[in-house]
């Protein structure tokens, strides 16, 4: 038989769990999951409750404080596409290797002599 102390502790845990759920539902991830279909906006991979944790909310303007209630700054992306998007954003912000070299092109061709090497092998 449950003691009064354990019953009050259980009631407190249940109340805290409900409050946490309500807070999450007010968060932008829960809002985005209600607004948009559970599909990656880039690769079109579909998600179910079983793998929903792999679907992320991407802020289009990269500002995590910009969360309009209509979801216009959000898009759902899978983990892989989300990582790719942020990598592209970082590369663009810092410049890529081509811009660091002044857009010089290389003249080295590693396969230039491949035909003669294959002929000599026979």
Short mmCIF file of N, CA and C in Angstrom, two decimals:
data_model
loop_
_atom_site.label_atom_id
_atom_site.label_comp_id
_atom_site.label_asym_id
_atom_site.label_seq_id
_atom_site.Cartn_x
_atom_site.Cartn_y
_atom_site.Cartn_z
N UNK A 1 0.84 -1.17 0.00
CA UNK A 1 0.00 0.00 0.00
C UNK A 1 0.89 1.24 0.00
N UNK A 2 0.57 2.19 -0.85
CA UNK A 2 1.38 3.39 -1.01
C UNK A 2 1.22 4.29 0.20
N UNK A 3 2.34 4.82 0.64
CA UNK A 3 2.31 5.77 1.74
C UNK A 3 1.90 7.13 1.21
N UNK A 4 1.50 7.99 2.13
CA UNK A 4 1.09 9.35 1.75
C UNK A 4 2.26 10.09 1.08
N UNK A 5 3.47 9.84 1.58
CA UNK A 5 4.67 10.50 1.03
C UNK A 5 4.92 10.07 -0.42
N UNK A 6 4.84 8.78 -0.70
CA UNK A 6 5.11 8.29 -2.06
C UNK A 6 4.01 8.75 -3.03
N UNK A 7 2.75 8.83 -2.53
CA UNK A 7 1.66 9.29 -3.39
C UNK A 7 1.85 10.76 -3.73
N UNK A 8 2.25 11.57 -2.77
CA UNK A 8 2.46 12.99 -3.03
C UNK A 8 3.66 13.20 -3.97
N UNK A 9 4.67 12.35 -3.82
CA UNK A 9 5.85 12.42 -4.70
C UNK A 9 5.44 12.06 -6.14
N UNK A 10 4.64 11.04 -6.30
CA UNK A 10 4.17 10.63 -7.62
C UNK A 10 3.32 11.74 -8.26
N UNK A 11 2.44 12.35 -7.47
CA UNK A 11 1.64 13.46 -7.98
C UNK A 11 2.53 14.61 -8.46
N UNK A 12 3.58 14.89 -7.72
CA UNK A 12 4.51 15.97 -8.07
C UNK A 12 5.25 15.63 -9.38
N UNK A 13 5.69 14.40 -9.53
CA UNK A 13 6.39 13.97 -10.74
C UNK A 13 5.47 14.07 -11.96
N UNK A 14 4.24 13.63 -11.81
CA UNK A 14 3.27 13.69 -12.91
C UNK A 14 3.00 15.15 -13.29
N UNK A 15 2.84 16.02 -12.31
CA UNK A 15 2.58 17.43 -12.57
C UNK A 15 3.76 18.07 -13.29
N UNK A 16 4.98 17.74 -12.87
CA UNK A 16 6.17 18.28 -13.52
C UNK A 16 6.28 17.78 -14.97
N UNK A 17 5.93 16.52 -15.20
CA UNK A 17 5.98 15.96 -16.55
C UNK A 17 4.97 16.67 -17.45
N UNK A 18 3.79 16.95 -16.93
CA UNK A 18 2.78 17.66 -17.72
C UNK A 18 3.23 19.09 -18.03
N UNK A 19 3.83 19.76 -17.06
CA UNK A 19 4.32 21.11 -17.29
C UNK A 19 5.44 21.12 -18.34
N UNK A 20 6.32 20.15 -18.26
CA UNK A 20 7.42 20.05 -19.23
C UNK A 20 6.88 19.81 -20.63
N UNK A 21 5.86 18.97 -20.75
CA UNK A 21 5.25 18.70 -22.05
C UNK A 21 4.61 19.96 -22.61
N UNK A 22 3.90 20.69 -21.76
CA UNK A 22 3.26 21.93 -22.21
C UNK A 22 4.29 22.96 -22.65
N UNK A 23 5.41 23.04 -21.93
CA UNK A 23 6.48 23.97 -22.30
C UNK A 23 7.09 23.58 -23.65
N UNK A 24 7.29 22.28 -23.86
CA UNK A 24 7.84 21.81 -25.15
C UNK A 24 6.89 22.12 -26.29
N UNK A 25 5.60 21.93 -26.06
CA UNK A 25 4.63 22.19 -27.11
C UNK A 25 4.60 23.66 -27.50
N UNK A 26 4.96 24.51 -26.58
CA UNK A 26 5.02 25.93 -26.89
C UNK A 26 6.32 26.27 -27.60
N UNK A 27 7.30 25.39 -27.53
CA UNK A 27 8.58 25.62 -28.19
C UNK A 27 8.45 25.55 -29.70
N UNK A 28 9.43 26.13 -30.39
CA UNK A 28 9.33 26.20 -31.84
C UNK A 28 9.40 24.84 -32.52
N UNK A 29 10.08 23.87 -31.94
CA UNK A 29 10.13 22.55 -32.59
C UNK A 29 8.74 21.92 -32.63
N UNK A 30 8.06 21.93 -31.50
CA UNK A 30 6.73 21.35 -31.45
C UNK A 30 5.77 22.11 -32.37
N UNK A 31 5.91 23.42 -32.42
CA UNK A 31 5.05 24.20 -33.31
C UNK A 31 5.32 23.84 -34.77
N UNK A 32 6.60 23.72 -35.13
CA UNK A 32 6.95 23.38 -36.51
C UNK A 32 6.45 21.99 -36.88
N UNK A 33 6.53 21.05 -35.94
CA UNK A 33 6.05 19.70 -36.22
C UNK A 33 4.54 19.66 -36.42
N UNK A 34 3.84 20.59 -35.82
CA UNK A 34 2.39 20.67 -36.03
C UNK A 34 2.05 21.38 -37.34
N UNK A 35 2.88 22.32 -37.75
CA UNK A 35 2.61 23.10 -38.96
C UNK A 35 2.96 22.36 -40.25
N UNK A 36 4.07 21.65 -40.23
CA UNK A 36 4.61 21.08 -41.46
C UNK A 36 4.50 19.55 -41.46
N UNK A 37 4.43 18.97 -42.66
CA UNK A 37 4.46 17.50 -42.73
C UNK A 37 5.83 17.00 -42.29
N UNK A 38 5.90 15.81 -41.78
CA UNK A 38 7.14 15.24 -41.26
C UNK A 38 8.00 14.71 -42.40
N UNK A 39 8.48 15.63 -43.21
CA UNK A 39 9.29 15.31 -44.38
C UNK A 39 10.46 16.29 -44.42
N UNK A 40 11.66 15.80 -44.74
CA UNK A 40 12.81 16.68 -44.88
C UNK A 40 12.60 17.60 -46.08
N UNK A 41 12.81 18.88 -45.87
CA UNK A 41 12.62 19.87 -46.93
C UNK A 41 13.65 19.80 -48.03
N UNK A 42 14.71 19.04 -47.85
CA UNK A 42 15.76 18.94 -48.88
C UNK A 42 15.74 17.59 -49.58
N UNK A 43 15.85 16.51 -48.81
CA UNK A 43 15.97 15.18 -49.43
C UNK A 43 14.63 14.45 -49.53
N UNK A 44 13.58 15.01 -48.96
CA UNK A 44 12.21 14.48 -49.01
C UNK A 44 12.05 13.16 -48.26
N UNK A 45 12.97 12.86 -47.35
CA UNK A 45 12.83 11.66 -46.52
C UNK A 45 11.64 11.85 -45.58
N UNK A 46 10.81 10.82 -45.46
CA UNK A 46 9.63 10.89 -44.60
C UNK A 46 9.94 10.33 -43.23
N UNK A 47 9.29 10.88 -42.22
CA UNK A 47 9.53 10.48 -40.83
C UNK A 47 8.25 10.01 -40.16
N UNK A 48 8.43 9.12 -39.17
CA UNK A 48 7.34 8.63 -38.35
C UNK A 48 7.70 8.92 -36.90
N UNK A 49 6.82 8.56 -36.00
CA UNK A 49 7.14 8.76 -34.58
C UNK A 49 8.40 8.00 -34.16
N UNK A 50 8.68 6.88 -34.82
CA UNK A 50 9.83 6.06 -34.47
C UNK A 50 11.16 6.77 -34.74
N UNK A 51 11.23 7.59 -35.80
CA UNK A 51 12.49 8.25 -36.12
C UNK A 51 12.37 9.78 -36.14
N UNK A 52 11.33 10.31 -35.54
CA UNK A 52 11.08 11.75 -35.53
C UNK A 52 12.22 12.54 -34.89
N UNK A 53 12.96 11.90 -33.98
CA UNK A 53 14.07 12.59 -33.33
C UNK A 53 15.17 12.96 -34.32
N UNK A 54 15.16 12.38 -35.53
CA UNK A 54 16.14 12.69 -36.56
C UNK A 54 15.71 13.86 -37.45
N UNK A 55 14.55 14.43 -37.19
CA UNK A 55 14.04 15.56 -37.95
C UNK A 55 14.23 16.82 -37.12
N UNK A 56 14.92 17.81 -37.67
CA UNK A 56 15.26 19.02 -36.94
C UNK A 56 14.55 20.23 -37.55
N UNK A 57 14.51 21.29 -36.77
CA UNK A 57 13.96 22.56 -37.26
C UNK A 57 15.14 23.46 -37.62
N UNK A 58 15.18 23.87 -38.87
CA UNK A 58 16.23 24.77 -39.33
C UNK A 58 15.67 26.18 -39.43
N UNK A 59 16.40 27.16 -38.91
CA UNK A 59 16.01 28.56 -39.03
C UNK A 59 16.59 29.08 -40.33
N UNK A 60 15.74 29.47 -41.24
CA UNK A 60 16.18 29.89 -42.57
C UNK A 60 17.16 31.06 -42.52
N UNK A 61 16.95 31.99 -41.59
CA UNK A 61 17.85 33.14 -41.50
C UNK A 61 18.98 32.91 -40.49
N UNK A 62 19.09 31.69 -39.97
CA UNK A 62 20.13 31.27 -39.02
C UNK A 62 20.05 32.04 -37.70
N UNK A 63 18.91 32.66 -37.40
CA UNK A 63 18.70 33.38 -36.15
C UNK A 63 17.72 32.57 -35.31
N UNK A 64 18.24 31.90 -34.28
CA UNK A 64 17.40 31.03 -33.46
C UNK A 64 16.43 31.80 -32.56
N UNK A 65 16.56 33.11 -32.50
CA UNK A 65 15.63 33.92 -31.73
C UNK A 65 14.47 34.40 -32.59
N UNK A 66 14.55 34.21 -33.90
CA UNK A 66 13.49 34.64 -34.81
C UNK A 66 12.53 33.47 -35.02
N UNK A 67 11.48 33.44 -34.21
CA UNK A 67 10.52 32.34 -34.23
C UNK A 67 9.10 32.86 -34.40
N UNK A 68 8.75 33.32 -35.61
CA UNK A 68 7.39 33.81 -35.82
C UNK A 68 6.39 32.67 -35.69
N UNK A 69 5.22 32.93 -35.13
CA UNK A 69 4.24 31.87 -34.90
C UNK A 69 3.73 31.21 -36.18
N UNK A 70 3.89 31.88 -37.33
CA UNK A 70 3.43 31.27 -38.58
C UNK A 70 4.47 30.31 -39.16
N UNK A 71 5.63 30.21 -38.54
CA UNK A 71 6.66 29.27 -38.97
C UNK A 71 7.40 29.69 -40.23
N UNK A 72 7.30 30.94 -40.63
CA UNK A 72 7.90 31.38 -41.88
C UNK A 72 9.43 31.37 -41.86
N UNK A 73 10.04 31.27 -40.69
CA UNK A 73 11.51 31.21 -40.62
C UNK A 73 12.01 29.78 -40.40
N UNK A 74 11.13 28.82 -40.43
CA UNK A 74 11.50 27.43 -40.15
C UNK A 74 11.36 26.55 -41.37
N UNK A 75 12.17 25.51 -41.40
CA UNK A 75 11.95 24.41 -42.32
C UNK A 75 12.43 23.15 -41.62
N UNK A 76 11.76 22.05 -41.85
CA UNK A 76 12.14 20.78 -41.25
C UNK A 76 13.18 20.12 -42.14
N UNK A 77 14.31 19.77 -41.53
CA UNK A 77 15.40 19.09 -42.23
C UNK A 77 15.85 17.89 -41.43
N UNK A 78 16.24 16.82 -42.13
CA UNK A 78 16.82 15.67 -41.42
C UNK A 78 18.19 16.09 -40.89
N UNK A 79 18.73 15.31 -39.99
CA UNK A 79 20.02 15.63 -39.38
C UNK A 79 21.10 15.89 -40.42
N UNK A 80 21.13 15.06 -41.46
CA UNK A 80 22.18 15.15 -42.46
C UNK A 80 22.06 16.42 -43.30
N UNK A 81 20.86 16.72 -43.76
CA UNK A 81 20.66 17.93 -44.55
C UNK A 81 20.87 19.18 -43.69
N UNK A 82 20.50 19.11 -42.42
CA UNK A 82 20.70 20.24 -41.52
C UNK A 82 22.18 20.51 -41.33
N UNK A 83 22.97 19.46 -41.11
CA UNK A 83 24.42 19.62 -40.98
C UNK A 83 25.01 20.20 -42.26
N UNK A 84 24.55 19.70 -43.40
CA UNK A 84 25.03 20.19 -44.68
C UNK A 84 24.71 21.67 -44.86
N UNK A 85 23.52 22.07 -44.50
CA UNK A 85 23.11 23.47 -44.63
C UNK A 85 23.99 24.37 -43.79
N UNK A 86 24.26 23.96 -42.56
CA UNK A 86 25.11 24.78 -41.69
C UNK A 86 26.55 24.80 -42.18
N UNK A 87 27.03 23.71 -42.73
CA UNK A 87 28.38 23.69 -43.30
C UNK A 87 28.48 24.66 -44.46
N UNK A 88 27.48 24.68 -45.32
CA UNK A 88 27.47 25.60 -46.45
C UNK A 88 27.44 27.05 -45.97
N UNK A 89 26.67 27.31 -44.93
CA UNK A 89 26.57 28.66 -44.38
C UNK A 89 27.91 29.11 -43.81
N UNK A 90 28.57 28.24 -43.09
CA UNK A 90 29.88 28.56 -42.50
C UNK A 90 30.92 28.77 -43.60
N UNK A 91 30.91 27.90 -44.62
CA UNK A 91 31.85 28.05 -45.74
C UNK A 91 31.64 29.38 -46.45
N UNK A 92 30.40 29.75 -46.65
CA UNK A 92 30.11 31.01 -47.34
C UNK A 92 30.56 32.20 -46.50
N UNK A 93 30.38 32.11 -45.19
CA UNK A 93 30.75 33.22 -44.32
C UNK A 93 32.27 33.40 -44.24
N UNK A 94 33.00 32.31 -44.31
CA UNK A 94 34.45 32.38 -44.17
C UNK A 94 35.19 32.31 -45.49
N UNK A 95 34.46 32.12 -46.56
CA UNK A 95 35.10 31.96 -47.86
C UNK A 95 35.56 30.53 -48.05
N UNK A 96 35.64 30.11 -49.29
CA UNK A 96 36.09 28.75 -49.56
C UNK A 96 37.52 28.77 -50.07
N UNK A 97 38.08 27.61 -50.31
CA UNK A 97 39.48 27.50 -50.72
C UNK A 97 39.73 28.20 -52.04
N UNK A 98 38.81 28.16 -52.97
CA UNK A 98 39.01 28.79 -54.28
C UNK A 98 39.18 30.30 -54.15
N UNK A 99 38.41 30.93 -53.25
CA UNK A 99 38.54 32.37 -53.09
C UNK A 99 39.81 32.75 -52.36
N UNK A 100 40.35 31.86 -51.53
CA UNK A 100 41.59 32.14 -50.81
C UNK A 100 42.79 32.13 -51.74
N UNK A 101 42.73 31.41 -52.84
CA UNK A 101 43.86 31.32 -53.77
C UNK A 101 43.70 32.31 -54.91
N UNK A 102 42.74 33.18 -54.83
CA UNK A 102 42.52 34.14 -55.90
C UNK A 102 41.96 33.49 -57.14
N UNK A 103 41.21 32.40 -56.98
CA UNK A 103 40.59 31.67 -58.08
C UNK A 103 41.60 31.15 -59.10
N UNK A 104 42.81 30.87 -58.66
CA UNK A 104 43.81 30.28 -59.54
C UNK A 104 43.42 28.83 -59.80
N UNK A 105 43.68 28.39 -61.00
CA UNK A 105 43.42 27.00 -61.33
C UNK A 105 44.74 26.26 -61.42
N UNK A 106 44.70 25.01 -61.12
CA UNK A 106 45.90 24.20 -61.17
C UNK A 106 46.10 23.66 -62.58
N UNK A 107 47.34 23.43 -62.94
CA UNK A 107 47.64 22.87 -64.25
C UNK A 107 48.05 21.41 -64.14
N UNK A 108 48.15 20.92 -62.93
CA UNK A 108 48.56 19.53 -62.72
C UNK A 108 47.42 18.60 -63.07
N UNK A 109 47.72 17.56 -63.84
CA UNK A 109 46.73 16.55 -64.21
C UNK A 109 47.28 15.19 -63.81
N UNK A 110 46.77 14.59 -62.75
CA UNK A 110 47.34 13.33 -62.27
C UNK A 110 47.17 12.17 -63.23
N UNK A 111 46.27 12.27 -64.20
CA UNK A 111 46.03 11.18 -65.14
C UNK A 111 46.60 11.47 -66.53
N UNK A 112 47.42 12.47 -66.64
CA UNK A 112 47.92 12.89 -67.96
C UNK A 112 48.65 11.76 -68.67
N UNK A 113 49.43 11.00 -67.98
CA UNK A 113 50.26 9.96 -68.60
C UNK A 113 49.68 8.57 -68.39
N UNK A 114 48.44 8.47 -67.99
CA UNK A 114 47.83 7.19 -67.67
C UNK A 114 47.80 6.24 -68.88
N UNK A 115 47.49 6.77 -70.05
CA UNK A 115 47.42 5.93 -71.25
C UNK A 115 48.74 5.24 -71.54
N UNK A 116 49.84 5.97 -71.46
CA UNK A 116 51.13 5.35 -71.74
C UNK A 116 51.53 4.35 -70.66
N UNK A 117 51.14 4.63 -69.42
CA UNK A 117 51.45 3.70 -68.34
C UNK A 117 50.71 2.38 -68.53
N UNK A 118 49.47 2.45 -69.00
CA UNK A 118 48.70 1.25 -69.22
C UNK A 118 49.23 0.47 -70.43
N UNK A 119 49.71 1.16 -71.46
CA UNK A 119 50.28 0.49 -72.63
C UNK A 119 51.54 -0.28 -72.26
N UNK A 120 52.37 0.31 -71.41
CA UNK A 120 53.62 -0.31 -70.99
C UNK A 120 53.39 -1.54 -70.12
N UNK A 121 52.25 -1.60 -69.50
CA UNK A 121 51.94 -2.73 -68.60
C UNK A 121 51.71 -4.00 -69.38
N UNK A 122 51.27 -3.91 -70.64
CA UNK A 122 50.98 -5.11 -71.45
C UNK A 122 52.20 -5.77 -71.82
#
